[in-house]
Amino acid sequence: MPRVRELEVFRVVLPYGRRPESLMVRLTDYGGMTGWGEVVDPDAKTWAAMEEGLGRALIGVDWEHPDELGVVPGGSASDMACWDLWARMRGVPLAHALGGDRTYLTATVRIAPERDLDSLVARVNRHVCAGYTHVTLDVRPGWDIEPLRAVRQAYPALGIGVDAHGAYTDVGALEALDGYTLSAIERPFTGPAGFADHADLQERVAAPVLLEVSSVAGLCEAIAAGAGRALLLRPAAVGSLREVRQAHDHAVAAGWEISCAGGQGGGLARAATVAAASLPGCGLPCDVAEPPRSAQIVTPPVGASGGVVAVPLTQPGLGHNVDEARVRRLARESYAA
């Protein structure tokens, strides 16, 4: 039975890109076992909520399973740390604790718009040579048909998805992309139309429309509306790994495909994404290409090798060791309880 003796929370500024921020949680039980969690780009209220209520919610409290804890201050970071601690105490990898059965995952790599088509094809070529069998092209009005045609002509057998980032308002413009054998049309619309345009598009195209929703209730609404046939599942955005499993189960029951993505940060959130992506319904390529390996605080670093991501099954919990000294060096502030 886990019982947390102490906890630490770190506000960490990560050394890459625009220096994103993560909150990292370290839980220690009375036997000295530790569990870690991370939330990336937290809102301003998260730190205050953790400082005010996380110790009261966890320290000295007996629990048999993380699901018993309900909503814990700190959201996905605290929930992840509880799951990591629980799985480590039982000597099982987090993937198996969640019900996952995959030993490896097919990875996708996201390709942003380039200055010209030759540059785009050259960039795709680098990833294909590195072993990737799937890419996701970012598209937008004015940069869609021609880039897609160029990549498909260069690589007829390559798996290709497109991510619209909600940039479209015209269903017809996206329908025109369907002739290029897409694995998914991701996040086509945003705005007040709700799921009506998504449902219209899905009726017109063979590729699954891939929707990102951040709650089980939102997923059930999308399924009822016929708004797609695939779920973009970001464990860090859903709030808890219990809800991740629920979303997975609802999607599978509806016949939807699932792609897991998200995390970035220092590698902990990515490790949880890999564990979630090992669930049996997560058959679409996953996105764990970032952050850079050199910027991660876990070993081995989380990422793809030859276009494949190994699910860590030889170590319990998240399956990665945390460089605590580096966490403390990168921390802008911290507190303990």
CSV table of C-alpha atoms in Angstrom, one decimal:
chain,number,residue,atom,x,y,z
A,1,MET,CA,0.0,0.0,0.0
A,2,PRO,CA,1.6,3.3,-1.1
A,3,ARG,CA,2.0,6.0,1.5
A,4,VAL,CA,3.8,9.2,0.5
A,5,ARG,CA,6.3,10.4,3.1
A,6,GLU,CA,7.5,13.5,1.2
A,7,LEU,CA,7.1,15.3,-2.1
A,8,GLU,CA,9.1,17.9,-4.1
A,9,VAL,CA,7.8,20.1,-6.9
A,10,PHE,CA,10.2,21.7,-9.4
A,11,ARG,CA,9.5,24.5,-11.9
A,12,VAL,CA,12.0,23.7,-14.6
A,13,VAL,CA,13.0,25.7,-17.6
A,14,LEU,CA,14.2,23.4,-20.4
A,15,PRO,CA,17.2,24.1,-22.5
A,16,TYR,CA,15.8,24.0,-26.0
A,17,GLY,CA,13.6,25.9,-28.4
A,18,ARG,CA,11.9,28.8,-26.7
A,19,ARG,CA,12.9,27.4,-23.3
A,20,PRO,CA,9.5,25.7,-22.4
A,21,GLU,CA,8.6,25.3,-18.8
A,22,SER,CA,7.7,22.1,-16.9
A,23,LEU,CA,6.5,21.3,-13.5
A,24,MET,CA,8.0,18.1,-12.2
A,25,VAL,CA,6.7,16.2,-9.2
A,26,ARG,CA,8.8,13.8,-7.1
A,27,LEU,CA,7.0,11.5,-4.6
A,28,THR,CA,8.8,9.4,-2.0
A,29,ASP,CA,7.1,6.7,0.0
A,30,TYR,CA,8.1,5.4,3.5
A,31,GLY,CA,10.3,2.7,2.0
A,32,GLY,CA,12.3,5.2,-0.1
A,33,MET,CA,10.7,4.4,-3.4
A,34,THR,CA,10.2,7.4,-5.7
A,35,GLY,CA,7.7,8.2,-8.4
A,36,TRP,CA,7.9,11.1,-10.9
A,37,GLY,CA,5.5,13.1,-13.0
A,38,GLU,CA,5.5,16.1,-15.3
A,39,VAL,CA,3.2,18.7,-16.8
A,40,VAL,CA,4.4,20.8,-19.7
A,41,ASP,CA,3.6,24.5,-20.1
A,42,PRO,CA,1.4,24.6,-17.0
A,43,ASP,CA,-1.0,27.5,-16.5
A,44,ALA,CA,-0.4,30.0,-13.7
A,45,LYS,CA,-2.9,28.3,-11.3
A,46,THR,CA,-1.2,24.9,-11.3
A,47,TRP,CA,1.8,25.8,-9.2
A,48,ALA,CA,-0.4,27.6,-6.6
A,49,ALA,CA,-2.8,24.6,-6.4
A,50,MET,CA,0.0,22.2,-5.9
A,51,GLU,CA,1.7,24.3,-3.2
A,52,GLU,CA,-1.6,24.7,-1.4
A,53,GLY,CA,-3.1,21.3,-1.6
A,54,LEU,CA,-0.8,18.5,-2.9
A,55,GLY,CA,0.8,17.7,0.4
A,56,ARG,CA,-2.5,17.6,2.1
A,57,ALA,CA,-3.9,15.3,-0.6
A,58,LEU,CA,-1.0,12.8,-0.6
A,59,ILE,CA,1.3,12.8,2.4
A,60,GLY,CA,0.5,10.1,4.9
A,61,VAL,CA,-2.6,9.0,3.0
A,62,ASP,CA,-3.1,5.3,2.4
A,63,TRP,CA,-4.3,4.2,-1.0
A,64,GLU,CA,-4.3,0.9,-2.9
A,65,HIS,CA,-4.5,2.2,-6.5
A,66,PRO,CA,-4.1,5.7,-8.1
A,67,ASP,CA,-7.7,5.5,-9.3
A,68,GLU,CA,-8.8,5.9,-5.7
A,69,LEU,CA,-7.2,9.3,-5.4
A,70,GLY,CA,-9.6,11.1,-7.7
A,71,VAL,CA,-8.6,14.6,-8.8
A,72,VAL,CA,-5.2,15.5,-7.3
A,73,PRO,CA,-3.8,19.0,-7.2
A,74,GLY,CA,-1.4,19.4,-10.1
A,75,GLY,CA,-3.4,17.4,-12.6
A,76,SER,CA,-1.5,15.1,-14.9
A,77,ALA,CA,1.9,15.6,-13.2
A,78,SER,CA,0.7,14.5,-9.8
A,79,ASP,CA,-1.4,11.7,-11.3
A,80,MET,CA,1.6,10.5,-13.3
A,81,ALA,CA,3.8,10.5,-10.3
A,82,CYS,CA,1.3,8.4,-8.3
A,83,TRP,CA,1.1,5.9,-11.2
A,84,ASP,CA,4.9,5.7,-11.5
A,85,LEU,CA,5.3,5.2,-7.7
A,86,TRP,CA,2.5,2.5,-7.7
A,87,ALA,CA,4.0,0.6,-10.6
A,88,ARG,CA,7.5,0.8,-9.3
A,89,MET,CA,6.4,-0.6,-5.9
A,90,ARG,CA,4.8,-3.6,-7.7
A,91,GLY,CA,7.7,-4.1,-10.1
A,92,VAL,CA,5.6,-3.7,-13.3
A,93,PRO,CA,6.1,-1.3,-16.2
A,94,LEU,CA,3.6,1.5,-16.5
A,95,ALA,CA,2.5,0.2,-19.9
A,96,HIS,CA,1.4,-3.1,-18.4
A,97,ALA,CA,-0.2,-1.4,-15.4
A,98,LEU,CA,-2.4,0.5,-17.9
A,99,GLY,CA,-3.3,-2.6,-19.9
A,100,GLY,CA,-0.9,-2.1,-22.8
A,101,ASP,CA,0.3,-5.0,-24.8
A,102,ARG,CA,2.6,-3.5,-27.4
A,103,THR,CA,6.4,-3.9,-27.3
A,104,TYR,CA,7.1,-1.2,-29.9
A,105,LEU,CA,5.3,1.7,-31.6
A,106,THR,CA,5.5,3.1,-35.1
A,107,ALA,CA,6.5,6.8,-34.9
A,108,THR,CA,5.5,9.7,-37.1
A,109,VAL,CA,7.5,12.8,-37.6
A,110,ARG,CA,5.9,16.2,-38.1
A,111,ILE,CA,7.0,18.2,-41.1
A,112,ALA,CA,6.3,22.0,-41.1
A,113,PRO,CA,5.9,24.0,-44.3
A,114,GLU,CA,9.1,24.7,-46.1
A,115,ARG,CA,10.2,27.6,-48.3
A,116,ASP,CA,9.7,25.5,-51.5
A,117,LEU,CA,8.7,21.9,-52.6
A,118,ASP,CA,12.3,20.8,-53.2
A,119,SER,CA,13.2,21.7,-49.6
A,120,LEU,CA,10.2,19.8,-48.3
A,121,VAL,CA,11.0,16.6,-50.3
A,122,ALA,CA,14.6,16.8,-49.1
A,123,ARG,CA,13.5,17.1,-45.5
A,124,VAL,CA,11.2,14.1,-45.9
A,125,ASN,CA,14.0,12.2,-47.5
A,126,ARG,CA,16.2,12.7,-44.4
A,127,HIS,CA,13.5,11.2,-42.2
A,128,VAL,CA,12.9,8.3,-44.6
A,129,CYS,CA,16.6,7.6,-44.7
A,130,ALA,CA,16.6,7.6,-40.9
A,131,GLY,CA,14.0,4.8,-40.9
A,132,TYR,CA,10.7,6.6,-40.6
A,133,THR,CA,7.8,4.9,-42.5
A,134,HIS,CA,5.3,7.7,-41.7
A,135,VAL,CA,5.3,11.5,-41.8
A,136,THR,CA,2.7,14.0,-40.8
A,137,LEU,CA,2.6,17.1,-43.1
A,138,ASP,CA,1.4,20.4,-41.6
A,139,VAL,CA,-1.0,21.9,-44.1
A,140,ARG,CA,-2.9,25.2,-44.4
A,141,PRO,CA,-4.9,26.9,-47.1
A,142,GLY,CA,-2.4,27.6,-49.9
A,143,TRP,CA,0.1,25.0,-48.7
A,144,ASP,CA,-1.6,21.6,-49.1
A,145,ILE,CA,-2.3,20.0,-52.5
A,146,GLU,CA,1.1,20.8,-54.1
A,147,PRO,CA,3.2,19.7,-51.1
A,148,LEU,CA,1.2,16.6,-50.7
A,149,ARG,CA,1.5,15.7,-54.3
A,150,ALA,CA,5.2,16.3,-54.3
A,151,VAL,CA,5.8,14.0,-51.3
A,152,ARG,CA,3.5,11.3,-52.6
A,153,GLN,CA,5.2,11.3,-56.0
A,154,ALA,CA,8.6,11.0,-54.4
A,155,TYR,CA,7.5,8.3,-52.0
A,156,PRO,CA,4.5,6.3,-53.3
A,157,ALA,CA,4.6,3.8,-50.4
A,158,LEU,CA,5.2,6.2,-47.5
A,159,GLY,CA,2.6,6.6,-44.8
A,160,ILE,CA,1.4,10.2,-44.9
A,161,GLY,CA,-1.0,12.0,-42.6
A,162,VAL,CA,-1.9,15.8,-42.7
A,163,ASP,CA,-2.4,18.1,-39.7
A,164,ALA,CA,-4.4,21.2,-40.5
A,165,HIS,CA,-4.1,22.8,-37.0
A,166,GLY,CA,-7.8,23.9,-37.3
A,167,ALA,CA,-6.8,26.3,-40.2
A,168,TYR,CA,-9.7,25.4,-42.6
A,169,THR,CA,-13.2,26.6,-43.0
A,170,ASP,CA,-14.0,25.0,-46.4
A,171,VAL,CA,-14.8,21.3,-46.3
A,172,GLY,CA,-14.2,21.0,-50.0
A,173,ALA,CA,-10.6,22.2,-49.7
A,174,LEU,CA,-9.8,19.3,-47.4
A,175,GLU,CA,-11.8,16.8,-49.5
A,176,ALA,CA,-9.4,17.4,-52.3
A,177,LEU,CA,-6.6,16.0,-50.2
A,178,ASP,CA,-8.2,12.6,-49.9
A,179,GLY,CA,-6.9,11.4,-53.3
A,180,TYR,CA,-3.4,10.9,-51.9
A,181,THR,CA,-4.0,7.9,-49.7
A,182,LEU,CA,-3.8,9.6,-46.3
A,183,SER,CA,-3.6,7.8,-43.0
A,184,ALA,CA,-5.6,10.6,-41.3
A,185,ILE,CA,-6.7,14.2,-41.7
A,186,GLU,CA,-5.9,15.7,-38.3
A,187,ARG,CA,-7.6,18.6,-36.6
A,188,PRO,CA,-9.2,20.1,-39.7
A,189,PHE,CA,-11.5,22.8,-38.2
A,190,THR,CA,-11.9,25.0,-35.1
A,191,GLY,CA,-14.5,27.6,-34.3
A,192,PRO,CA,-18.2,27.8,-33.6
A,193,ALA,CA,-19.3,25.1,-36.1
A,194,GLY,CA,-18.8,22.4,-33.5
A,195,PHE,CA,-18.7,18.9,-35.0
A,196,ALA,CA,-20.9,19.6,-38.0
A,197,ASP,CA,-18.1,20.3,-40.5
A,198,HIS,CA,-16.1,17.4,-39.1
A,199,ALA,CA,-19.1,15.1,-39.7
A,200,ASP,CA,-19.6,16.5,-43.2
A,201,LEU,CA,-15.9,16.0,-44.0
A,202,GLN,CA,-15.9,12.4,-42.7
A,203,GLU,CA,-18.8,11.5,-44.9
A,204,ARG,CA,-16.9,12.8,-48.0
A,205,VAL,CA,-13.4,11.3,-47.4
A,206,ALA,CA,-12.0,7.8,-47.0
A,207,ALA,CA,-9.3,8.8,-44.6
A,208,PRO,CA,-10.3,9.0,-40.9
A,209,VAL,CA,-10.8,12.5,-39.6
A,210,LEU,CA,-8.6,12.6,-36.5
A,211,LEU,CA,-10.0,14.7,-33.7
A,212,GLU,CA,-8.3,16.0,-30.6
A,213,VAL,CA,-10.6,16.1,-27.5
A,214,SER,CA,-9.5,16.7,-23.9
A,215,SER,CA,-12.3,14.9,-22.1
A,216,VAL,CA,-14.2,11.6,-22.2
A,217,ALA,CA,-17.4,13.6,-22.4
A,218,GLY,CA,-16.1,15.5,-25.4
A,219,LEU,CA,-15.1,12.3,-27.1
A,220,CYS,CA,-18.6,10.8,-26.5
A,221,GLU,CA,-20.1,13.9,-28.1
A,222,ALA,CA,-17.9,13.6,-31.1
A,223,ILE,CA,-18.6,9.9,-31.6
A,224,ALA,CA,-22.4,10.6,-31.3
A,225,ALA,CA,-22.1,13.3,-34.0
A,226,GLY,CA,-20.2,11.0,-36.4
A,227,ALA,CA,-17.5,13.7,-36.4
A,228,GLY,CA,-14.6,11.4,-37.2
A,229,ARG,CA,-13.1,7.9,-37.1
A,230,ALA,CA,-9.9,8.6,-35.1
A,231,LEU,CA,-8.9,10.1,-31.8
A,232,LEU,CA,-5.8,12.1,-31.2
A,233,LEU,CA,-5.1,11.2,-27.5
A,234,ARG,CA,-2.7,13.5,-25.5
A,235,PRO,CA,-2.4,12.0,-22.0
A,236,ALA,CA,-1.1,15.2,-20.6
A,237,ALA,CA,-4.2,17.1,-21.8
A,238,VAL,CA,-6.7,14.6,-20.5
A,239,GLY,CA,-5.8,15.0,-16.9
A,240,SER,CA,-5.3,11.5,-15.5
A,241,LEU,CA,-4.3,8.1,-16.8
A,242,ARG,CA,-7.6,6.7,-15.6
A,243,GLU,CA,-9.3,9.0,-18.1
A,244,VAL,CA,-6.8,8.1,-20.8
A,245,ARG,CA,-7.9,4.5,-20.4
A,246,GLN,CA,-11.5,5.5,-20.4
A,247,ALA,CA,-11.1,7.5,-23.6
A,248,HIS,CA,-9.2,4.6,-25.2
A,249,ASP,CA,-12.0,2.2,-24.3
A,250,HIS,CA,-14.8,4.5,-25.6
A,251,ALA,CA,-12.9,5.0,-28.9
A,252,VAL,CA,-12.3,1.3,-29.4
A,253,ALA,CA,-15.9,0.5,-28.7
A,254,ALA,CA,-17.0,3.0,-31.4
A,255,GLY,CA,-14.6,1.5,-33.9
A,256,TRP,CA,-12.3,4.6,-33.9
A,257,GLU,CA,-8.5,4.4,-34.4
A,258,ILE,CA,-6.2,6.2,-31.9
A,259,SER,CA,-3.0,8.1,-32.2
A,260,CYS,CA,-1.1,9.1,-29.1
A,261,ALA,CA,0.9,12.3,-29.0
A,262,GLY,CA,2.2,15.1,-26.8
A,263,GLY,CA,4.4,15.5,-23.8
A,264,GLN,CA,7.5,17.4,-25.0
A,265,GLY,CA,9.0,18.7,-21.7
A,266,GLY,CA,11.9,16.9,-20.2
A,267,GLY,CA,11.0,13.4,-21.2
A,268,LEU,CA,8.7,12.2,-18.4
A,269,ALA,CA,5.5,13.3,-20.1
A,270,ARG,CA,6.7,11.6,-23.3
A,271,ALA,CA,7.4,8.4,-21.3
A,272,ALA,CA,3.8,8.4,-20.1
A,273,THR,CA,2.6,9.0,-23.7
A,274,VAL,CA,4.6,5.9,-24.8
A,275,ALA,CA,3.0,3.8,-22.1
A,276,ALA,CA,-0.5,5.0,-23.1
A,277,ALA,CA,0.3,4.3,-26.8
A,278,SER,CA,1.0,0.7,-25.9
A,279,LEU,CA,-2.7,0.2,-25.3
A,280,PRO,CA,-4.2,-2.2,-27.9
A,281,GLY,CA,-6.4,0.3,-29.7
A,282,CYS,CA,-3.6,2.8,-30.4
A,283,GLY,CA,-2.8,1.6,-33.9
A,284,LEU,CA,-2.0,4.9,-35.7
A,285,PRO,CA,1.6,6.1,-35.6
A,286,CYS,CA,2.5,8.0,-32.5
A,287,ASP,CA,4.2,11.4,-32.1
A,288,VAL,CA,7.1,11.3,-29.6
A,289,ALA,CA,9.8,12.9,-31.7
A,290,GLU,CA,10.4,15.8,-29.3
A,291,PRO,CA,12.1,17.0,-27.2
A,292,PRO,CA,15.7,16.6,-28.4
A,293,ARG,CA,17.4,13.8,-26.7
A,294,SER,CA,20.1,16.1,-25.3
A,295,ALA,CA,17.5,18.2,-23.5
A,296,GLN,CA,15.8,15.3,-21.7
A,297,ILE,CA,16.3,14.6,-18.0
A,298,VAL,CA,15.6,10.8,-18.3
A,299,THR,CA,17.8,7.9,-19.4
A,300,PRO,CA,17.5,6.3,-21.8
A,301,PRO,CA,16.0,9.3,-23.6
A,302,VAL,CA,12.5,8.9,-25.0
A,303,GLY,CA,12.3,8.9,-28.8
A,304,ALA,CA,12.3,7.0,-32.0
A,305,SER,CA,15.1,5.0,-33.4
A,306,GLY,CA,14.8,3.9,-37.0
A,307,GLY,CA,11.2,5.2,-37.0
A,308,VAL,CA,10.3,2.9,-34.1
A,309,VAL,CA,9.7,3.6,-30.4
A,310,ALA,CA,10.5,0.9,-28.0
A,311,VAL,CA,8.1,0.5,-25.1
A,312,PRO,CA,10.2,0.1,-21.9
A,313,LEU,CA,9.4,-3.2,-20.3
A,314,THR,CA,12.5,-4.2,-18.4
A,315,GLN,CA,12.2,-1.5,-15.7
A,316,PRO,CA,9.1,-0.8,-13.5
A,317,GLY,CA,7.1,2.4,-13.7
A,318,LEU,CA,7.8,4.9,-16.5
A,319,GLY,CA,10.9,2.8,-17.4
A,320,HIS,CA,13.4,5.6,-17.3
A,321,ASN,CA,15.9,6.9,-14.7
A,322,VAL,CA,15.6,10.5,-13.8
A,323,ASP,CA,18.8,12.7,-13.6
A,324,GLU,CA,17.8,14.4,-10.3
A,325,ALA,CA,20.9,16.5,-10.2
A,326,ARG,CA,20.1,18.0,-13.6
A,327,VAL,CA,16.5,18.6,-12.5
A,328,ARG,CA,17.8,20.6,-9.6
A,329,ARG,CA,20.2,22.6,-11.8
A,330,LEU,CA,17.5,23.5,-14.3
A,331,ALA,CA,14.9,24.3,-11.6
A,332,ARG,CA,13.9,28.0,-11.4
A,333,GLU,CA,12.2,27.3,-8.1
A,334,SER,CA,11.1,24.4,-6.0
A,335,TYR,CA,9.3,23.5,-2.8
A,336,ALA,CA,9.1,20.4,-0.6
A,337,ALA,CA,6.4,19.1,1.7
